[in-house]
Amino acid sequence: MLSFIGILLLATIASVIVGMIWYAPFAFGSIWMRLSGASMEEGSNIKAMALGILIRILATFGLFVFTVATGANPLFVAGMLWISVIVPGYLSSMLYDKMNWRLALIHSGYDIISLVAGA
């Protein structure tokens, strides 16, 4: 049986792999760069990667805590976190920060796939 740290590590690795594929140029990376004005160099520097991994650890930890606390199926918890926390965050960014809706779709799509991979 895997320990808590082992589960957290595996789920985080799954999430990072999803991100590497999701934001690759052959997937959504080219569109993301055009819409956000960023470059691949900005997304691949060590500081950005470390912070991205920390964010994924926190998201995976939240998924784990809510799954254990509720006793619900991890996929259900992932979906509920996405629809009740992540999507409203992007909707707020679209409303108040003028985030492009296509950029919000790319990011929120990554978030749900990443949560499901971690689940």
PDB file of N, CA and C in Angstrom, residues 24-81:
ATOM      1  N   ALA A  24       2.176  21.650 -24.775  1.00  0.00           N
ATOM      2  CA  ALA A  24       3.167  21.434 -25.844  1.00  0.00           C
ATOM      3  C   ALA A  24       2.671  22.101 -27.128  1.00  0.00           C
ATOM      4  N   PRO A  25       3.595  22.497 -28.000  1.00  0.00           N
ATOM      5  CA  PRO A  25       3.188  23.166 -29.245  1.00  0.00           C
ATOM      6  C   PRO A  25       2.212  22.349 -30.105  1.00  0.00           C
ATOM      7  N   PHE A  26       2.304  21.035 -30.067  1.00  0.00           N
ATOM      8  CA  PHE A  26       1.397  20.219 -30.883  1.00  0.00           C
ATOM      9  C   PHE A  26      -0.010  20.119 -30.283  1.00  0.00           C
ATOM     10  N   ALA A  27      -0.166  20.523 -29.034  1.00  0.00           N
ATOM     11  CA  ALA A  27      -1.495  20.508 -28.406  1.00  0.00           C
ATOM     12  C   ALA A  27      -2.002  21.953 -28.333  1.00  0.00           C
ATOM     13  N   PHE A  28      -1.993  22.553 -27.136  1.00  0.00           N
ATOM     14  CA  PHE A  28      -2.510  23.908 -26.968  1.00  0.00           C
ATOM     15  C   PHE A  28      -1.420  24.952 -26.746  1.00  0.00           C
ATOM     16  N   GLY A  29      -0.162  24.541 -26.756  1.00  0.00           N
ATOM     17  CA  GLY A  29       0.942  25.455 -26.472  1.00  0.00           C
ATOM     18  C   GLY A  29       1.028  26.634 -27.410  1.00  0.00           C
ATOM     19  N   SER A  30       0.873  26.404 -28.695  1.00  0.00           N
ATOM     20  CA  SER A  30       0.968  27.502 -29.668  1.00  0.00           C
ATOM     21  C   SER A  30      -0.170  28.500 -29.483  1.00  0.00           C
ATOM     22  N   ILE A  31      -1.369  27.989 -29.253  1.00  0.00           N
ATOM     23  CA  ILE A  31      -2.527  28.867 -29.036  1.00  0.00           C
ATOM     24  C   ILE A  31      -2.344  29.628 -27.720  1.00  0.00           C
ATOM     25  N   TRP A  32      -1.898  28.935 -26.685  1.00  0.00           N
ATOM     26  CA  TRP A  32      -1.665  29.562 -25.386  1.00  0.00           C
ATOM     27  C   TRP A  32      -0.659  30.707 -25.513  1.00  0.00           C
ATOM     28  N   MET A  33       0.446  30.470 -26.232  1.00  0.00           N
ATOM     29  CA  MET A  33       1.459  31.516 -26.401  1.00  0.00           C
ATOM     30  C   MET A  33       0.886  32.726 -27.127  1.00  0.00           C
ATOM     31  N   ARG A  34       0.120  32.477 -28.180  1.00  0.00           N
ATOM     32  CA  ARG A  34      -0.451  33.580 -28.952  1.00  0.00           C
ATOM     33  C   ARG A  34      -1.441  34.387 -28.102  1.00  0.00           C
ATOM     34  N   LEU A  35      -2.319  33.702 -27.369  1.00  0.00           N
ATOM     35  CA  LEU A  35      -3.343  34.390 -26.585  1.00  0.00           C
ATOM     36  C   LEU A  35      -2.792  35.101 -25.350  1.00  0.00           C
ATOM     37  N   SER A  36      -1.776  34.506 -24.732  1.00  0.00           N
ATOM     38  CA  SER A  36      -1.241  35.083 -23.496  1.00  0.00           C
ATOM     39  C   SER A  36      -0.079  36.026 -23.737  1.00  0.00           C
ATOM     40  N   GLY A  37       0.501  35.967 -24.941  1.00  0.00           N
ATOM     41  CA  GLY A  37       1.667  36.794 -25.229  1.00  0.00           C
ATOM     42  C   GLY A  37       2.932  36.254 -24.591  1.00  0.00           C
ATOM     43  N   ALA A  38       2.883  35.020 -24.104  1.00  0.00           N
ATOM     44  CA  ALA A  38       4.042  34.394 -23.465  1.00  0.00           C
ATOM     45  C   ALA A  38       4.854  33.640 -24.504  1.00  0.00           C
ATOM     46  N   SER A  39       6.016  33.181 -24.078  1.00  0.00           N
ATOM     47  CA  SER A  39       6.851  32.349 -24.940  1.00  0.00           C
ATOM     48  C   SER A  39       7.151  31.044 -24.214  1.00  0.00           C
ATOM     49  N   MET A  40       7.596  30.058 -24.959  1.00  0.00           N
ATOM     50  CA  MET A  40       7.937  28.773 -24.333  1.00  0.00           C
ATOM     51  C   MET A  40       9.070  28.951 -23.329  1.00  0.00           C
ATOM     52  N   GLU A  41       9.970  29.898 -23.584  1.00  0.00           N
ATOM     53  CA  GLU A  41      11.076  30.134 -22.654  1.00  0.00           C
ATOM     54  C   GLU A  41      10.547  30.609 -21.299  1.00  0.00           C
ATOM     55  N   GLU A  42       9.508  31.437 -21.333  1.00  0.00           N
ATOM     56  CA  GLU A  42       8.939  31.934 -20.073  1.00  0.00           C
ATOM     57  C   GLU A  42       8.299  30.797 -19.285  1.00  0.00           C
ATOM     58  N   GLY A  43       7.687  29.845 -19.981  1.00  0.00           N
ATOM     59  CA  GLY A  43       7.021  28.740 -19.312  1.00  0.00           C
ATOM     60  C   GLY A  43       7.949  27.616 -18.918  1.00  0.00           C
ATOM     61  N   SER A  44       9.179  27.646 -19.429  1.00  0.00           N
ATOM     62  CA  SER A  44      10.077  26.531 -19.150  1.00  0.00           C
ATOM     63  C   SER A  44      11.266  26.929 -18.276  1.00  0.00           C
ATOM     64  N   ASN A  45      11.244  28.109 -17.669  1.00  0.00           N
ATOM     65  CA  ASN A  45      12.348  28.452 -16.779  1.00  0.00           C
ATOM     66  C   ASN A  45      12.182  27.721 -15.450  1.00  0.00           C
ATOM     67  N   ILE A  46      13.258  27.568 -14.744  1.00  0.00           N
ATOM     68  CA  ILE A  46      13.272  26.753 -13.520  1.00  0.00           C
ATOM     69  C   ILE A  46      12.313  27.304 -12.463  1.00  0.00           C
ATOM     70  N   LYS A  47      12.281  28.620 -12.290  1.00  0.00           N
ATOM     71  CA  LYS A  47      11.400  29.212 -11.283  1.00  0.00           C
ATOM     72  C   LYS A  47       9.931  28.931 -11.604  1.00  0.00           C
ATOM     73  N   ALA A  48       9.545  29.125 -12.872  1.00  0.00           N
ATOM     74  CA  ALA A  48       8.165  28.867 -13.278  1.00  0.00           C
ATOM     75  C   ALA A  48       7.823  27.386 -13.110  1.00  0.00           C
ATOM     76  N   MET A  49       8.744  26.513 -13.464  1.00  0.00           N
ATOM     77  CA  MET A  49       8.490  25.072 -13.330  1.00  0.00           C
ATOM     78  C   MET A  49       8.342  24.681 -11.864  1.00  0.00           C
ATOM     79  N   ALA A  50       9.198  25.222 -11.005  1.00  0.00           N
ATOM     80  CA  ALA A  50       9.123  24.906  -9.572  1.00  0.00           C
ATOM     81  C   ALA A  50       7.804  25.395  -8.979  1.00  0.00           C
ATOM     82  N   LEU A  51       7.405  26.606  -9.323  1.00  0.00           N
ATOM     83  CA  LEU A  51       6.128  27.127  -8.821  1.00  0.00           C
ATOM     84  C   LEU A  51       4.953  26.326  -9.381  1.00  0.00           C
ATOM     85  N   GLY A  52       5.045  25.922 -10.645  1.00  0.00           N
ATOM     86  CA  GLY A  52       4.003  25.094 -11.244  1.00  0.00           C
ATOM     87  C   GLY A  52       3.865  23.759 -10.532  1.00  0.00           C
ATOM     88  N   ILE A  53       4.983  23.157 -10.175  1.00  0.00           N
ATOM     89  CA  ILE A  53       4.946  21.883  -9.444  1.00  0.00           C
ATOM     90  C   ILE A  53       4.359  22.098  -8.048  1.00  0.00           C
ATOM     91  N   LEU A  54       4.734  23.199  -7.399  1.00  0.00           N
ATOM     92  CA  LEU A  54       4.163  23.507  -6.083  1.00  0.00           C
ATOM     93  C   LEU A  54       2.647  23.678  -6.179  1.00  0.00           C
ATOM     94  N   ILE A  55       2.192  24.372  -7.207  1.00  0.00           N
ATOM     95  CA  ILE A  55       0.746  24.545  -7.407  1.00  0.00           C
ATOM     96  C   ILE A  55       0.071  23.195  -7.594  1.00  0.00           C
ATOM     97  N   ARG A  56       0.674  22.312  -8.378  1.00  0.00           N
ATOM     98  CA  ARG A  56       0.090  20.985  -8.609  1.00  0.00           C
ATOM     99  C   ARG A  56       0.085  20.169  -7.319  1.00  0.00           C
ATOM    100  N   ILE A  57       1.132  20.299  -6.490  1.00  0.00           N
ATOM    101  CA  ILE A  57       1.153  19.599  -5.200  1.00  0.00           C
ATOM    102  C   ILE A  57      -0.007  20.079  -4.331  1.00  0.00           C
ATOM    103  N   LEU A  58      -0.223  21.390  -4.294  1.00  0.00           N
ATOM    104  CA  LEU A  58      -1.323  21.942  -3.494  1.00  0.00           C
ATOM    105  C   LEU A  58      -2.685  21.469  -4.020  1.00  0.00           C
ATOM    106  N   ALA A  59      -2.856  21.455  -5.336  1.00  0.00           N
ATOM    107  CA  ALA A  59      -4.120  20.998  -5.917  1.00  0.00           C
ATOM    108  C   ALA A  59      -4.339  19.517  -5.624  1.00  0.00           C
ATOM    109  N   THR A  60      -3.283  18.734  -5.746  1.00  0.00           N
ATOM    110  CA  THR A  60      -3.383  17.297  -5.475  1.00  0.00           C
ATOM    111  C   THR A  60      -3.660  17.048  -3.997  1.00  0.00           C
ATOM    112  N   PHE A  61      -3.018  17.820  -3.133  1.00  0.00           N
ATOM    113  CA  PHE A  61      -3.272  17.701  -1.702  1.00  0.00           C
ATOM    114  C   PHE A  61      -4.738  18.008  -1.390  1.00  0.00           C
ATOM    115  N   GLY A  62      -5.262  19.081  -1.977  1.00  0.00           N
ATOM    116  CA  GLY A  62      -6.673  19.417  -1.789  1.00  0.00           C
ATOM    117  C   GLY A  62      -7.589  18.313  -2.260  1.00  0.00           C
ATOM    118  N   LEU A  63      -7.286  17.760  -3.414  1.00  0.00           N
ATOM    119  CA  LEU A  63      -8.074  16.645  -3.944  1.00  0.00           C
ATOM    120  C   LEU A  63      -8.056  15.472  -2.967  1.00  0.00           C
ATOM    121  N   PHE A  64      -6.879  15.155  -2.430  1.00  0.00           N
ATOM    122  CA  PHE A  64      -6.736  14.056  -1.483  1.00  0.00           C
ATOM    123  C   PHE A  64      -7.530  14.322  -0.205  1.00  0.00           C
ATOM    124  N   VAL A  65      -7.383  15.525   0.348  1.00  0.00           N
ATOM    125  CA  VAL A  65      -8.059  15.872   1.610  1.00  0.00           C
ATOM    126  C   VAL A  65      -9.575  15.808   1.445  1.00  0.00           C
ATOM    127  N   PHE A  66     -10.091  16.405   0.371  1.00  0.00           N
ATOM    128  CA  PHE A  66     -11.537  16.400   0.163  1.00  0.00           C
ATOM    129  C   PHE A  66     -12.064  14.993  -0.117  1.00  0.00           C
ATOM    130  N   THR A  67     -11.272  14.178  -0.780  1.00  0.00           N
ATOM    131  CA  THR A  67     -11.690  12.795  -1.041  1.00  0.00           C
ATOM    132  C   THR A  67     -11.779  12.012   0.264  1.00  0.00           C
ATOM    133  N   VAL A  68     -10.757  12.141   1.102  1.00  0.00           N
ATOM    134  CA  VAL A  68     -10.756  11.431   2.386  1.00  0.00           C
ATOM    135  C   VAL A  68     -11.853  11.977   3.297  1.00  0.00           C
ATOM    136  N   ALA A  69     -12.002  13.293   3.346  1.00  0.00           N
ATOM    137  CA  ALA A  69     -12.987  13.912   4.245  1.00  0.00           C
ATOM    138  C   ALA A  69     -14.418  13.539   3.874  1.00  0.00           C
ATOM    139  N   THR A  70     -14.695  13.433   2.590  1.00  0.00           N
ATOM    140  CA  THR A  70     -16.060  13.142   2.160  1.00  0.00           C
ATOM    141  C   THR A  70     -16.314  11.661   1.935  1.00  0.00           C
ATOM    142  N   GLY A  71     -15.242  10.915   1.724  1.00  0.00           N
ATOM    143  CA  GLY A  71     -15.404   9.503   1.402  1.00  0.00           C
ATOM    144  C   GLY A  71     -15.959   9.277   0.003  1.00  0.00           C
ATOM    145  N   ALA A  72     -15.962  10.328  -0.798  1.00  0.00           N
ATOM    146  CA  ALA A  72     -16.521  10.256  -2.157  1.00  0.00           C
ATOM    147  C   ALA A  72     -15.480   9.719  -3.138  1.00  0.00           C
ATOM    148  N   ASN A  73     -15.960   9.342  -4.281  1.00  0.00           N
ATOM    149  CA  ASN A  73     -15.098   8.888  -5.361  1.00  0.00           C
ATOM    150  C   ASN A  73     -14.172  10.044  -5.761  1.00  0.00           C
ATOM    151  N   PRO A  74     -12.860   9.784  -5.918  1.00  0.00           N
ATOM    152  CA  PRO A  74     -11.923  10.856  -6.272  1.00  0.00           C
ATOM    153  C   PRO A  74     -12.283  11.571  -7.579  1.00  0.00           C
ATOM    154  N   LEU A  75     -12.839  10.852  -8.534  1.00  0.00           N
ATOM    155  CA  LEU A  75     -13.231  11.492  -9.792  1.00  0.00           C
ATOM    156  C   LEU A  75     -14.389  12.467  -9.572  1.00  0.00           C
ATOM    157  N   PHE A  76     -15.315  12.084  -8.711  1.00  0.00           N
ATOM    158  CA  PHE A  76     -16.422  12.980  -8.355  1.00  0.00           C
ATOM    159  C   PHE A  76     -15.886  14.233  -7.670  1.00  0.00           C
ATOM    160  N   VAL A  77     -14.966  14.047  -6.722  1.00  0.00           N
ATOM    161  CA  VAL A  77     -14.385  15.182  -6.005  1.00  0.00           C
ATOM    162  C   VAL A  77     -13.639  16.091  -6.975  1.00  0.00           C
ATOM    163  N   ALA A  78     -12.887  15.501  -7.905  1.00  0.00           N
ATOM    164  CA  ALA A  78     -12.164  16.297  -8.905  1.00  0.00           C
ATOM    165  C   ALA A  78     -13.144  17.153  -9.711  1.00  0.00           C
ATOM    166  N   GLY A  79     -14.229  16.552 -10.146  1.00  0.00           N
ATOM    167  CA  GLY A  79     -15.232  17.285 -10.914  1.00  0.00           C
ATOM    168  C   GLY A  79     -15.887  18.391 -10.112  1.00  0.00           C
ATOM    169  N   MET A  80     -16.176  18.112  -8.852  1.00  0.00           N
ATOM    170  CA  MET A  80     -16.809  19.121  -8.005  1.00  0.00           C
ATOM    171  C   MET A  80     -15.854  20.279  -7.703  1.00  0.00           C
ATOM    172  N   LEU A  81     -14.582  19.976  -7.446  1.00  0.00           N
ATOM    173  CA  LEU A  81     -13.601  21.046  -7.231  1.00  0.00           C
ATOM    174  C   LEU A  81     -13.476  21.910  -8.482  1.00  0.00           C
TER     175      LEU A  81
END
